[in-house]
Amino acid sequence: NAEYFEVIEIDLNEIKEPLLACPNDPDDVRPLSEIAGEQIDEVFIGS
């Protein structure tokens, strides 16, 4: 019975490719196509 301050709805059909948050700045989000070919040493999946 929790009361929410705000509900955010995201239409997943509008997301054309996966998005990744780049190191050191969670606001630095880029589409996968921009990161392709880069070495990835560590991954965190979550929110």
PDB file of C-alpha atoms in Angstrom:
ATOM      1  CA  ASN A   1       0.000   0.000   0.000  1.00  0.00           C
ATOM      2  CA  ALA A   2       2.893   2.345  -0.676  1.00  0.00           C
ATOM      3  CA  GLU A   3       2.132   5.833  -1.896  1.00  0.00           C
ATOM      4  CA  TYR A   4       4.387   7.000  -4.720  1.00  0.00           C
ATOM      5  CA  PHE A   5       5.537  10.585  -5.202  1.00  0.00           C
ATOM      6  CA  GLU A   6       5.602  10.163  -8.982  1.00  0.00           C
ATOM      7  CA  VAL A   7       5.066   7.464 -11.585  1.00  0.00           C
ATOM      8  CA  ILE A   8       7.287   7.521 -14.659  1.00  0.00           C
ATOM      9  CA  GLU A   9       6.163   5.480 -17.643  1.00  0.00           C
ATOM     10  CA  ILE A  10       8.699   4.569 -20.325  1.00  0.00           C
ATOM     11  CA  ASP A  11       7.592   3.269 -23.718  1.00  0.00           C
ATOM     12  CA  LEU A  12      10.198   0.576 -24.393  1.00  0.00           C
ATOM     13  CA  ASN A  13       9.216   0.592 -28.073  1.00  0.00           C
ATOM     14  CA  GLU A  14      10.952   3.981 -28.315  1.00  0.00           C
ATOM     15  CA  ILE A  15      14.312   2.532 -27.257  1.00  0.00           C
ATOM     16  CA  LYS A  16      16.024   1.548 -30.496  1.00  0.00           C
ATOM     17  CA  GLU A  17      19.192   0.091 -28.964  1.00  0.00           C
ATOM     18  CA  PRO A  18      20.627  -0.588 -25.511  1.00  0.00           C
ATOM     19  CA  LEU A  19      22.001   2.372 -23.564  1.00  0.00           C
ATOM     20  CA  LEU A  20      25.131   2.234 -21.432  1.00  0.00           C
ATOM     21  CA  ALA A  21      26.270   4.512 -18.609  1.00  0.00           C
ATOM     22  CA  CYS A  22      29.984   5.139 -19.139  1.00  0.00           C
ATOM     23  CA  PRO A  23      32.604   5.019 -16.366  1.00  0.00           C
ATOM     24  CA  ASN A  24      32.945   7.742 -13.740  1.00  0.00           C
ATOM     25  CA  ASP A  25      29.716   9.532 -14.633  1.00  0.00           C
ATOM     26  CA  PRO A  26      26.301   7.838 -14.509  1.00  0.00           C
ATOM     27  CA  ASP A  27      24.897  10.765 -16.509  1.00  0.00           C
ATOM     28  CA  ASP A  28      27.243   9.921 -19.417  1.00  0.00           C
ATOM     29  CA  VAL A  29      24.801   7.602 -21.192  1.00  0.00           C
ATOM     30  CA  ARG A  30      25.531   6.508 -24.752  1.00  0.00           C
ATOM     31  CA  PRO A  31      23.956   4.102 -27.240  1.00  0.00           C
ATOM     32  CA  LEU A  32      25.701   0.753 -27.627  1.00  0.00           C
ATOM     33  CA  SER A  33      26.771   1.618 -31.195  1.00  0.00           C
ATOM     34  CA  GLU A  34      29.041   4.405 -29.829  1.00  0.00           C
ATOM     35  CA  ILE A  35      30.767   2.022 -27.408  1.00  0.00           C
ATOM     36  CA  ALA A  36      31.137  -0.941 -29.779  1.00  0.00           C
ATOM     37  CA  GLY A  37      34.755  -2.083 -30.016  1.00  0.00           C
ATOM     38  CA  GLU A  38      35.796  -0.551 -26.671  1.00  0.00           C
ATOM     39  CA  GLN A  39      37.376  -2.815 -24.064  1.00  0.00           C
ATOM     40  CA  ILE A  40      35.039  -3.474 -21.143  1.00  0.00           C
ATOM     41  CA  ASP A  41      36.700  -4.488 -17.879  1.00  0.00           C
ATOM     42  CA  GLU A  42      33.744  -4.370 -15.513  1.00  0.00           C
ATOM     43  CA  VAL A  43      29.951  -4.406 -15.797  1.00  0.00           C
ATOM     44  CA  PHE A  44      27.211  -3.548 -13.298  1.00  0.00           C
ATOM     45  CA  ILE A  45      23.616  -4.418 -14.068  1.00  0.00           C
ATOM     46  CA  GLY A  46      20.996  -2.675 -11.986  1.00  0.00           C
ATOM     47  CA  SER A  47      19.381   0.624 -11.315  1.00  0.00           C
TER      48      SER A  47
END
